Tab-separated table of C-alpha atoms in Angstrom:
chain	number	residue	atom	x	y	z
A	1	MET	CA	180.715	131.348	51.408
A	2	SER	CA	183.413	133.237	53.569
A	3	THR	CA	181.849	135.943	55.859
A	4	ALA	CA	185.616	137.330	56.109
A	5	ASP	CA	185.333	139.549	52.918
A	6	SER	CA	182.434	141.729	53.930
A	7	GLY	CA	180.614	144.002	51.532
A	8	PHE	CA	181.304	143.371	47.767
A	9	SER	CA	183.047	140.934	45.610
A	10	MET	CA	181.863	140.785	42.234
A	11	TYR	CA	182.653	138.313	39.615
A	12	ARG	CA	184.585	140.089	36.663
A	13	PRO	CA	184.332	138.801	33.288
A	14	GLY	CA	187.651	137.750	31.580
A	15	ALA	CA	188.881	136.153	35.093
A	16	ALA	CA	187.708	132.695	33.974
A	17	PRO	CA	186.664	131.830	30.301
A	18	ALA	CA	183.308	129.792	29.977
A	19	SER	CA	181.635	128.835	26.766
A	20	GLY	CA	178.101	127.870	25.726
A	21	GLY	CA	174.940	128.227	27.760
A	22	GLY	CA	174.541	131.806	27.202
A	23	GLU	CA	177.835	132.593	26.155
A	24	PRO	CA	178.150	134.213	22.677
A	25	ALA	CA	179.382	131.796	20.269
A	26	ALA	CA	182.441	132.178	18.296
A	27	PRO	CA	181.907	133.237	14.988
A	28	PRO	CA	182.047	129.697	12.720
A	29	ALA	CA	185.401	129.450	10.667
A	30	PRO	CA	184.791	129.352	7.021
A	31	ILE	CA	184.098	126.173	5.371
A	32	LEU	CA	187.028	124.982	3.549
A	33	ASP	CA	186.707	123.636	-0.353
A	34	ALA	CA	187.025	120.215	-1.277
A	35	GLN	CA	190.772	120.456	-2.231
A	36	ALA	CA	191.985	121.774	1.195
A	37	LYS	CA	193.999	119.756	3.825
A	38	VAL	CA	193.112	119.800	7.293
A	39	ASP	CA	196.015	119.030	9.989
A	40	MET	CA	193.929	117.285	12.460
A	41	GLN	CA	197.042	117.069	14.778
A	42	ALA	CA	197.940	121.027	14.691
A	43	ASP	CA	195.004	122.311	16.432
A	44	GLU	CA	194.966	123.338	20.034
A	45	ALA	CA	192.101	120.866	21.021
A	46	ALA	CA	194.304	118.100	19.642
A	47	ALA	CA	197.290	118.968	21.470
A	48	ARG	CA	194.958	119.046	25.076
A	49	VAL	CA	193.465	115.787	24.032
A	50	ARG	CA	197.053	114.154	23.372
A	51	ALA	CA	197.805	115.552	26.683
A	52	VAL	CA	195.035	113.935	28.501
A	53	LEU	CA	195.754	110.468	26.729
A	54	GLY	CA	199.275	110.818	27.718
A	55	ALA	CA	198.275	111.377	31.245
A	56	VAL	CA	195.831	108.360	31.190
A	57	ASP	CA	198.837	106.223	29.735
A	58	ALA	CA	201.224	107.335	32.558
A	59	GLU	CA	198.640	107.303	35.516
A	60	LEU	CA	196.746	104.345	34.737
A	61	VAL	CA	198.386	100.609	34.714
A	62	GLY	CA	197.064	98.119	32.655
A	63	LEU	CA	193.286	98.537	31.328
A	64	ALA	CA	194.402	98.161	27.816
A	65	GLY	CA	190.865	97.745	26.670
A	66	VAL	CA	189.581	100.886	28.244
A	67	LYS	CA	192.380	102.804	26.836
A	68	ARG	CA	191.795	101.721	23.582
A	69	ARG	CA	187.920	102.746	23.876
A	70	ILE	CA	189.061	106.324	25.096
A	71	ARG	CA	191.459	106.648	22.013
A	72	GLU	CA	188.754	105.389	19.654
A	73	ILE	CA	186.131	107.610	21.127
A	74	ALA	CA	188.815	110.492	21.128
A	75	ALA	CA	189.797	110.044	17.490
A	76	LEU	CA	186.065	109.788	16.549
A	77	LEU	CA	185.476	113.214	17.840
A	78	MET	CA	188.597	114.589	16.156
A	79	VAL	CA	187.546	113.366	12.975
A	80	ASP	CA	184.089	114.660	13.443
A	81	ARG	CA	185.910	118.180	14.350
A	82	ALA	CA	187.972	117.966	11.083
A	83	ARG	CA	184.718	117.025	9.126
A	84	ALA	CA	183.005	120.051	10.311
A	85	ARG	CA	185.801	122.491	8.897
A	86	PHE	CA	184.608	120.961	5.619
A	87	GLY	CA	181.033	121.504	6.203
A	88	LEU	CA	180.210	117.711	6.408
A	89	VAL	CA	177.987	117.713	9.633
A	90	ALA	CA	177.069	114.624	11.018
A	91	SER	CA	174.671	114.177	13.957
A	92	ARG	CA	176.256	114.629	17.190
A	93	PRO	CA	177.441	111.194	18.266
A	94	SER	CA	175.919	110.102	21.641
A	95	LEU	CA	178.407	109.708	24.308
A	96	HIS	CA	176.925	108.237	27.237
A	97	MET	CA	178.690	105.621	28.883
A	98	SER	CA	178.657	102.828	31.119
A	99	PHE	CA	181.785	101.477	33.040
A	100	ALA	CA	181.530	97.944	34.214
A	101	GLY	CA	184.324	96.485	36.402
A	102	GLY	CA	185.268	95.401	39.639
A	103	PRO	CA	185.933	97.638	42.730
A	104	GLY	CA	189.102	99.475	42.620
A	105	THR	CA	189.476	99.160	38.744
A	106	GLY	CA	189.747	102.763	37.925
A	107	LYS	CA	186.179	103.783	37.080
A	108	THR	CA	186.156	107.028	38.809
A	109	THR	CA	189.650	108.086	37.556
A	110	VAL	CA	188.879	107.134	33.816
A	111	ALA	CA	185.440	109.433	34.522
A	112	LEU	CA	187.476	112.308	35.302
A	113	ARG	CA	189.935	112.042	32.508
A	114	MET	CA	186.946	111.535	29.990
A	115	ALA	CA	185.374	114.657	31.080
A	116	GLU	CA	188.874	116.230	30.274
A	117	ILE	CA	188.983	114.878	26.712
A	118	LEU	CA	185.160	115.703	25.945
A	119	HIS	CA	186.011	119.352	27.278
A	120	ALA	CA	189.043	119.599	25.104
A	121	LEU	CA	187.215	118.475	22.236
A	122	GLY	CA	184.282	120.928	22.917
A	123	TYR	CA	181.447	118.579	23.589
A	124	LEU	CA	181.432	119.451	27.394
A	125	ARG	CA	181.398	123.015	28.560
A	126	ALA	CA	183.264	122.141	31.688
A	127	PRO	CA	185.508	119.192	32.580
A	128	ARG	CA	183.588	118.889	35.431
A	129	VAL	CA	182.170	115.455	37.087
A	130	HIS	CA	179.360	115.307	39.257
A	131	PRO	CA	179.273	112.171	41.093
A	132	VAL	CA	175.717	110.722	42.377
A	133	THR	CA	174.518	107.571	44.033
A	134	ARG	CA	171.031	106.400	44.275
A	135	ASP	CA	170.372	108.552	47.225
A	136	ASP	CA	170.717	111.568	45.170
A	137	LEU	CA	168.318	110.660	42.578
A	138	VAL	CA	165.505	108.695	44.277
A	139	GLY	CA	163.158	110.153	46.724
A	140	GLN	CA	161.695	108.509	49.823
A	141	PHE	CA	157.979	109.081	48.854
A	142	ILE	CA	155.619	110.203	45.972
A	143	GLY	CA	156.648	113.278	44.310
A	144	HIS	CA	159.952	113.408	45.733
A	145	THR	CA	162.019	111.708	42.910
A	146	ALA	CA	161.230	114.065	40.137
A	147	PRO	CA	162.696	116.979	41.818
A	148	LYS	CA	165.684	115.335	43.087
A	149	THR	CA	166.670	113.822	39.815
A	150	LYS	CA	166.189	117.169	38.215
A	151	GLU	CA	168.197	118.908	40.781
A	152	ALA	CA	171.230	116.470	40.079
A	153	LEU	CA	170.900	116.756	36.604
A	154	ALA	CA	170.926	120.740	36.801
A	155	ARG	CA	174.163	120.424	38.993
A	156	ALA	CA	175.505	118.206	36.596
A	157	ALA	CA	174.619	120.499	33.466
A	158	GLY	CA	177.711	121.072	30.994
A	159	GLY	CA	179.629	118.196	32.412
A	160	VAL	CA	179.522	114.758	33.276
A	161	LEU	CA	176.850	113.039	35.577
A	162	PHE	CA	178.591	110.066	37.217
A	163	ILE	CA	176.061	107.520	38.576
A	164	ASP	CA	178.078	105.459	41.055
A	165	GLU	CA	176.669	101.803	41.657
A	166	ALA	CA	173.910	102.681	39.220
A	167	TYR	CA	172.354	99.102	39.463
A	168	TYR	CA	170.820	100.185	42.778
A	169	LEU	CA	168.461	102.627	40.924
A	170	TYR	CA	166.388	99.581	39.853
A	171	ARG	CA	165.075	97.168	42.522
A	172	PRO	CA	163.217	94.393	40.483
A	173	ASP	CA	162.162	92.645	43.841
A	174	ASN	CA	160.115	96.238	45.155
A	175	GLU	CA	157.473	97.405	42.659
A	176	ARG	CA	156.843	100.273	44.953
A	177	ASP	CA	160.317	101.583	44.502
A	178	TYR	CA	160.886	105.073	42.911
A	179	GLY	CA	164.098	104.202	40.867
A	180	GLN	CA	162.007	103.361	37.923
A	181	GLU	CA	160.823	106.974	37.935
A	182	ALA	CA	164.520	108.254	38.462
A	183	ILE	CA	165.507	106.205	35.323
A	184	GLU	CA	162.631	107.524	33.244
A	185	ILE	CA	163.506	110.997	33.850
A	186	LEU	CA	167.355	110.258	33.167
A	187	LEU	CA	166.423	108.714	29.927
A	188	GLN	CA	164.428	111.713	28.685
A	189	GLU	CA	167.321	114.041	29.853
A	190	MET	CA	169.859	111.841	28.059
A	191	GLU	CA	167.920	112.214	24.780
A	192	SER	CA	167.099	116.029	25.133
A	193	ALA	CA	170.144	117.325	26.635
A	194	ARG	CA	172.320	115.307	24.651
A	195	ASP	CA	174.559	118.384	23.735
A	196	SER	CA	175.231	119.765	27.095
A	197	LEU	CA	175.389	116.396	29.233
A	198	VAL	CA	177.101	113.027	29.427
A	199	VAL	CA	175.749	110.335	31.813
A	200	ILE	CA	178.131	107.750	32.808
A	201	PHE	CA	176.725	104.552	34.602
A	202	ALA	CA	179.535	102.670	36.807
A	203	GLY	CA	178.976	99.587	38.994
A	204	TYR	CA	180.126	96.096	39.057
A	205	GLU	CA	179.920	93.925	36.196
A	206	ASP	CA	177.452	91.063	36.687
A	207	ARG	CA	175.101	93.573	38.651
A	208	MET	CA	175.207	96.168	35.694
A	209	GLU	CA	174.724	93.121	33.327
A	210	THR	CA	170.964	92.622	35.085
A	211	PHE	CA	170.434	96.371	35.566
A	212	PHE	CA	170.878	96.994	31.668
A	213	SER	CA	168.786	93.910	30.719
A	214	SER	CA	165.973	94.732	32.837
A	215	ASN	CA	166.025	98.304	31.304
A	216	PRO	CA	166.262	97.699	27.554
A	217	GLY	CA	165.440	101.261	26.709
A	218	LEU	CA	168.446	102.477	28.790
A	219	SER	CA	171.097	99.797	27.211
A	220	SER	CA	170.257	101.195	23.814
A	221	ARG	CA	170.868	104.880	24.664
A	222	VAL	CA	174.146	104.257	26.242
A	223	SER	CA	176.210	103.724	23.116
A	224	HIS	CA	179.703	103.084	24.976
A	225	HIS	CA	179.821	100.097	27.185
A	226	ILE	CA	183.331	99.859	28.650
A	227	GLN	CA	184.861	96.889	30.271
A	228	PHE	CA	187.253	97.342	33.488
A	229	GLU	CA	189.321	94.082	33.767
A	230	ASP	CA	190.694	92.976	37.147
A	231	TYR	CA	194.147	93.598	37.364
A	232	GLY	CA	196.835	90.963	37.524
A	233	THR	CA	199.802	90.761	40.458
A	234	ASP	CA	202.211	92.391	38.167
A	235	GLU	CA	199.992	95.317	37.330
A	236	LEU	CA	199.157	95.861	40.940
A	237	ALA	CA	202.583	95.679	41.925
A	238	GLU	CA	203.268	98.480	39.227
A	239	ILE	CA	200.388	100.454	40.755
A	240	ALA	CA	202.071	100.227	44.241
A	241	GLU	CA	205.253	101.395	42.748
A	242	LEU	CA	203.406	104.239	41.209
A	243	MET	CA	201.706	105.318	44.620
A	244	LEU	CA	205.023	105.128	46.464
A	245	THR	CA	206.990	107.132	44.083
A	246	ARG	CA	204.036	109.855	44.315
A	247	ASP	CA	204.289	109.879	48.075
A	248	ALA	CA	208.257	109.859	48.014
A	249	TYR	CA	208.501	106.346	49.274
A	250	ARG	CA	210.668	103.336	48.179
A	251	PHE	CA	210.505	99.513	48.954
A	252	THR	CA	213.721	97.787	49.495
A	253	ASP	CA	214.316	95.117	47.145
A	254	ALA	CA	213.374	92.427	49.754
A	255	ALA	CA	210.062	94.288	50.349
A	256	ARG	CA	209.354	94.368	46.743
A	257	GLU	CA	209.341	90.780	46.766
A	258	ALA	CA	207.484	90.572	49.931
A	259	PHE	CA	204.610	92.474	48.467
A	260	GLN	CA	204.405	90.609	45.361
A	261	GLU	CA	203.921	87.367	47.873
A	262	TYR	CA	201.620	89.639	49.895
A	263	LEU	CA	199.571	90.600	46.448
A	264	ASP	CA	199.220	86.668	45.680
A	265	ARG	CA	197.995	85.953	48.892
A	266	ARG	CA	195.789	88.852	49.195
A	267	ARG	CA	193.815	88.376	45.925
A	268	THR	CA	192.798	85.085	46.964
A	269	MET	CA	190.738	86.800	50.054
A	270	PRO	CA	187.752	87.703	50.158
A	271	ARG	CA	186.570	91.705	49.734
A	272	PHE	CA	189.657	92.223	47.294
A	273	ALA	CA	189.516	95.598	45.820
A	274	ASN	CA	192.199	96.085	43.137
A	275	ALA	CA	193.998	99.128	43.319
A	276	ARG	CA	192.063	100.299	46.510
A	277	SER	CA	193.239	97.350	48.397
A	278	VAL	CA	196.999	97.936	47.367
A	279	ARG	CA	196.457	101.426	48.649
A	280	ASN	CA	195.268	100.419	51.879
A	281	ALA	CA	197.954	97.944	51.930
A	282	LEU	CA	200.681	100.508	51.498
A	283	GLU	CA	198.872	102.999	54.132
A	284	ARG	CA	199.336	100.186	56.742
A	285	ALA	CA	202.812	99.392	55.577
A	286	ARG	CA	203.742	103.137	55.940
A	287	LEU	CA	201.899	102.920	59.498
A	288	ARG	CA	204.311	100.029	60.528
A	289	GLN	CA	207.337	101.896	59.047
A	290	ALA	CA	206.624	105.066	61.215
A	291	ASN	CA	206.157	102.689	64.120
A	292	ARG	CA	209.436	101.073	63.580
A	293	LEU	CA	211.252	104.516	63.257
A	294	VAL	CA	209.814	105.930	66.389
A	295	ALA	CA	210.590	102.862	68.276
A	296	LEU	CA	214.223	103.101	67.223
A	297	SER	CA	214.036	106.573	68.961
A	298	GLY	CA	217.229	107.522	67.453
A	299	LYS	CA	218.213	109.748	64.587
A	300	VAL	CA	216.731	109.032	61.021
A	301	SER	CA	218.398	109.623	57.929
A	302	ARG	CA	216.412	110.640	54.665
A	303	ASP	CA	216.601	107.054	53.201
A	304	ASP	CA	215.214	105.499	56.557
A	305	LEU	CA	212.253	108.056	56.079
A	306	MET	CA	211.914	106.827	52.642
A	307	LEU	CA	212.347	103.341	52.667
A	308	ILE	CA	210.009	100.495	53.358
A	309	THR	CA	211.513	97.384	54.518
A	310	GLU	CA	210.442	93.834	54.282
A	311	GLU	CA	209.635	93.727	57.894
A	312	ASP	CA	207.113	96.398	57.294
A	313	VAL	CA	205.331	94.380	54.846
A	314	ARG	CA	205.561	91.044	56.413
A	315	ARG	CA	204.020	91.941	59.605
A	316	SER	CA	200.872	92.180	57.587
A	317	ARG	CA	197.843	90.025	58.929
A	318	VAL	CA	197.872	88.569	55.407
A	319	PHE	CA	201.002	86.584	56.317
A	320	ALA	CA	199.607	85.471	59.502
A	321	GLU	CA	199.954	81.852	59.510
A	322	SER	CA	199.937	81.495	63.370
A	323	PRO	CA	197.964	83.622	65.671
A	324	ASP	CA	201.125	85.249	67.316
A	325	ARG	CA	202.019	87.332	64.397
A	326	GLY	CA	200.082	90.737	64.359
B	1	MET	CA	151.606	150.234	28.254
B	2	TYR	CA	154.724	148.198	28.537
B	3	LEU	CA	155.574	147.525	32.204
B	4	ARG	CA	159.176	148.558	33.465
B	5	HIS	CA	160.222	146.334	35.920
B	6	GLY	CA	163.719	145.287	37.254
B	7	SER	CA	166.787	145.631	35.472
B	8	PHE	CA	166.916	145.560	31.537
B	9	SER	CA	163.327	146.747	31.257
B	10	TYR	CA	164.340	149.614	28.895
B	11	LEU	CA	166.218	147.264	26.655
B	12	PRO	CA	164.740	144.902	23.860
B	13	GLU	CA	163.390	141.536	25.472
B	14	LEU	CA	166.349	139.215	26.524
B	15	THR	CA	166.639	136.161	24.233
B	16	ASP	CA	167.045	132.980	26.276
B	17	ASP	CA	170.856	133.010	25.427
B	18	GLU	CA	170.787	136.397	27.008
B	19	ILE	CA	168.973	135.116	29.938
B	20	ALA	CA	171.428	132.436	30.292
B	21	ALA	CA	174.456	134.673	30.199
B	22	GLN	CA	172.820	136.841	32.994
B	23	VAL	CA	171.966	133.676	35.102
B	24	ARG	CA	175.842	132.460	34.475
B	25	TYR	CA	176.991	135.880	35.786
B	26	ALA	CA	174.726	135.501	38.798
B	27	LEU	CA	176.090	131.806	39.373
B	28	LEU	CA	179.625	133.045	39.016
B	29	ASN	CA	179.155	135.466	41.908
B	30	GLY	CA	177.813	132.627	43.849
B	31	TRP	CA	174.083	133.963	43.996
B	32	PRO	CA	171.330	131.146	44.133
B	33	ILE	CA	168.603	131.978	41.630
B	34	SER	CA	164.868	131.776	41.936
B	35	VAL	CA	162.113	132.152	39.710
B	36	GLU	CA	158.721	133.744	40.448
B	37	TYR	CA	155.644	134.745	38.719
B	38	THR	CA	152.593	136.726	39.146
B	39	ASP	CA	149.575	138.272	37.199
B	40	ASP	CA	149.393	141.518	39.562
B	41	PRO	CA	151.698	143.738	38.060
B	42	HIS	CA	151.254	146.874	40.874
B	43	PRO	CA	154.313	148.351	41.486
B	44	ARG	CA	153.748	147.902	45.255
B	45	ASN	CA	153.620	144.266	44.615
B	46	VAL	CA	156.833	143.224	45.700
B	47	TYR	CA	156.260	139.476	46.718
B	48	TRP	CA	155.244	137.194	43.779
B	49	GLU	CA	154.586	133.648	43.688
B	50	MET	CA	157.766	131.219	43.843
B	51	TRP	CA	158.103	128.873	41.069
B	52	GLY	CA	159.402	125.929	43.074
B	53	LEU	CA	162.371	126.819	45.712
B	54	PRO	CA	165.506	128.781	44.832
B	55	MET	CA	168.213	126.839	43.152
B	56	PHE	CA	171.614	126.405	45.095
B	57	ASP	CA	174.867	124.997	44.091
B	58	LEU	CA	174.637	125.187	40.368
B	59	ALA	CA	177.496	125.677	38.009
B	60	GLU	CA	175.656	126.061	34.568
B	61	PRO	CA	172.652	127.947	33.891
B	62	ASP	CA	170.818	125.046	31.943
B	63	GLY	CA	168.945	123.861	35.054
B	64	VAL	CA	167.531	127.630	35.691
B	65	LEU	CA	166.479	127.798	32.023
B	66	ARG	CA	164.749	124.540	32.254
B	67	GLU	CA	162.535	126.154	35.195
B	68	ILE	CA	161.998	129.239	33.559
B	69	ASN	CA	160.700	127.298	30.541
B	70	ASP	CA	158.370	125.020	32.610
B	71	CYS	CA	157.194	128.445	34.433
B	72	ARG	CA	156.313	129.654	30.916
B	73	ALA	CA	154.691	126.609	29.781
B	74	THR	CA	152.455	126.420	33.105
B	75	PHE	CA	151.553	130.230	33.081
B	76	PRO	CA	151.802	131.611	29.481
B	77	GLY	CA	150.101	134.957	30.310
B	78	HIS	CA	151.755	135.747	33.501
B	79	TYR	CA	154.882	138.030	34.385
B	80	VAL	CA	157.684	135.813	35.248
B	81	ARG	CA	160.867	136.946	36.646
B	82	VAL	CA	164.324	135.794	37.533
B	83	LEU	CA	165.828	137.042	40.961
B	84	ALA	CA	169.563	136.241	42.226
B	85	TYR	CA	170.017	136.643	45.936
B	86	ASP	CA	173.349	137.624	47.480
B	87	ALA	CA	173.784	136.082	50.958
B	88	LYS	CA	176.932	137.570	51.707
B	89	LEU	CA	177.135	139.272	55.317
B	90	GLY	CA	176.672	142.740	54.683
B	91	ARG	CA	174.615	142.608	51.766
B	92	GLN	CA	171.743	139.874	51.971
B	93	THR	CA	169.510	141.128	49.322
B	94	ILE	CA	168.360	140.739	45.954
B	95	ALA	CA	171.275	141.307	43.524
B	96	MET	CA	169.397	140.988	40.429
B	97	SER	CA	166.071	140.806	39.209
B	98	PHE	CA	164.717	141.033	35.917
B	99	VAL	CA	161.556	139.859	34.031
B	100	VAL	CA	161.793	137.204	31.556
B	101	GLN	CA	158.139	136.847	30.392
B	102	ARG	CA	155.330	139.414	30.099
B	103	PRO	CA	151.584	139.008	28.841
B	104	ALA	CA	151.030	139.928	25.318
B	105	GLU	CA	148.612	142.503	26.150
B	106	GLU	CA	149.311	144.772	29.053
B	107	PRO	CA	146.211	147.104	29.993
B	108	GLY	CA	148.089	149.490	32.045
B	109	PHE	CA	147.197	151.559	35.219
B	110	ARG	CA	144.902	154.243	36.311
B	111	LEU	CA	145.882	157.177	38.850
B	112	ASP	CA	143.229	157.421	41.600
B	113	ARG	CA	143.087	160.747	43.618
B	114	THR	CA	140.968	160.720	46.812
B	115	GLU	CA	140.323	163.733	49.031
B	116	GLY	CA	141.828	163.453	52.583
B	117	SER	CA	141.225	165.636	55.659
B	118	ASP	CA	142.292	169.159	55.116
B	119	ARG	CA	142.182	169.179	51.337
B	120	VAL	CA	145.080	166.564	51.203
B	121	GLN	CA	145.409	164.794	48.249
B	122	ARG	CA	145.818	160.999	48.351
B	123	TYR	CA	147.047	159.183	45.424
B	124	GLY	CA	146.496	155.537	44.277
B	125	VAL	CA	147.618	153.430	41.339
B	126	HIS	CA	144.802	151.314	39.996
B	127	SER	CA	145.946	148.214	37.800
B	128	TYR	CA	143.069	147.614	35.123
B	129	ALA	CA	144.459	143.989	34.783
B	130	THR	CA	143.287	143.250	38.402
B	131	GLU	CA	139.717	143.951	37.505
B	132	ALA	CA	139.289	140.478	36.700
B	133	PRO	CA	140.004	137.610	39.364
B	134	SER	CA	143.326	136.337	39.555
B	135	GLY	CA	144.060	133.682	37.292
B	136	ALA	CA	141.464	134.925	34.640
B	137	ARG	CA	143.557	138.085	33.870
B	138	TYR	CA	145.359	138.442	30.423
B	139	GLY	CA	143.624	135.927	28.790
B	140	ARG	CA	144.910	132.146	29.225
B	141	GLY	CA	145.572	131.896	25.656
B	142	GLY	CA	147.689	135.000	25.630
B	143	ASP	CA	151.110	133.606	24.735
B	144	GLY	CA	153.307	135.952	26.878
B	145	ALA	CA	156.022	137.861	24.651
B	146	ARG	CA	159.043	135.471	24.183
């Protein structure tokens, strides 16, 4: 809240459209007769969904299975909309999801895109993702958990509640843990607020497996279990290219090959986190490039500032065969 | 007697959707919302009981409505109101206040006159509802006008 604007500033209706939750509903479109034809691709929602799906394809490398699932869900919702035009009302599909995959496989990014798709199709009131972890849901003492979980749910209302590292909610080794209470409240809310809230559980694959198997009620209420595969070297290289292009950098050809080699080595090392590791590697390459340019202490051209050379990549610790290389 | 208290009190009862729309307006202005209840309708009774803490950082009114409904379920025969507080420097005051539930039967008030010194008249308002102890007023079964 800025204190600079003293006195009044009031929200004026019409500044930002919002729908649902106390907004007057638009009058329902007349029901078409059985002979009519609906063009599913023609309405505005479909165009927005196509735009988001296009963005998903452009931004996310690989993840074929995830993209297919997103397309399927979007198609189902579009068909549901078209059916509603003919008065064929089906129950609203349950949209709670679980994203299981290794670190840095794009779970959060996909959640953001998912929120946009669901909002475009009118299943969410806002394309908002409210990310929470165990600490935001589970309390420290008796009677502390329910208000916390309810508060998180209230903040996520109308959007997506994204529970990162969801398997921490349930600690089977500690029976005095309040995580179970949080899960029960979540279950209630997932049923009762089905039409205004989508819950996404995210976490590493093997642990999510244990988490769902120890909470059978939860698993059955989550209708879309989406697996995020680890990336291959080629996909990681492609991601690196995307990241560099976005920041207006370029690899030289030699640097590109060196980076492939870097990825091959890095993947066998511990704590490899897919796209996140790639981003960190590029950050460090940029540091080394900056160091090199400053050390030159002369004039630099535009190309010098953009190019990341083989040397910048090779000086990484990953290539350190002998201890004298930094 | 129909108690007039806060905004919209000369309008028909607000529906839940209308309440949500008002709450949304408050949230768009960045005003935290709180829910309060009482069974003492005296006009000078400014501070009502708080139902939980004020709700900060909300984007949608769903959470507020759930609290309102919890409060209605717990106190079916009380007055319940919704407050929005504007914390802006230079304002720092209640920006909205409206009743969202009232008892089915409201017995009303009596005007008391007392003689002061030098023939001065002192007036007081006596609420019939407060003749019963707090908690036993308005009949526990009295489902508030929804």
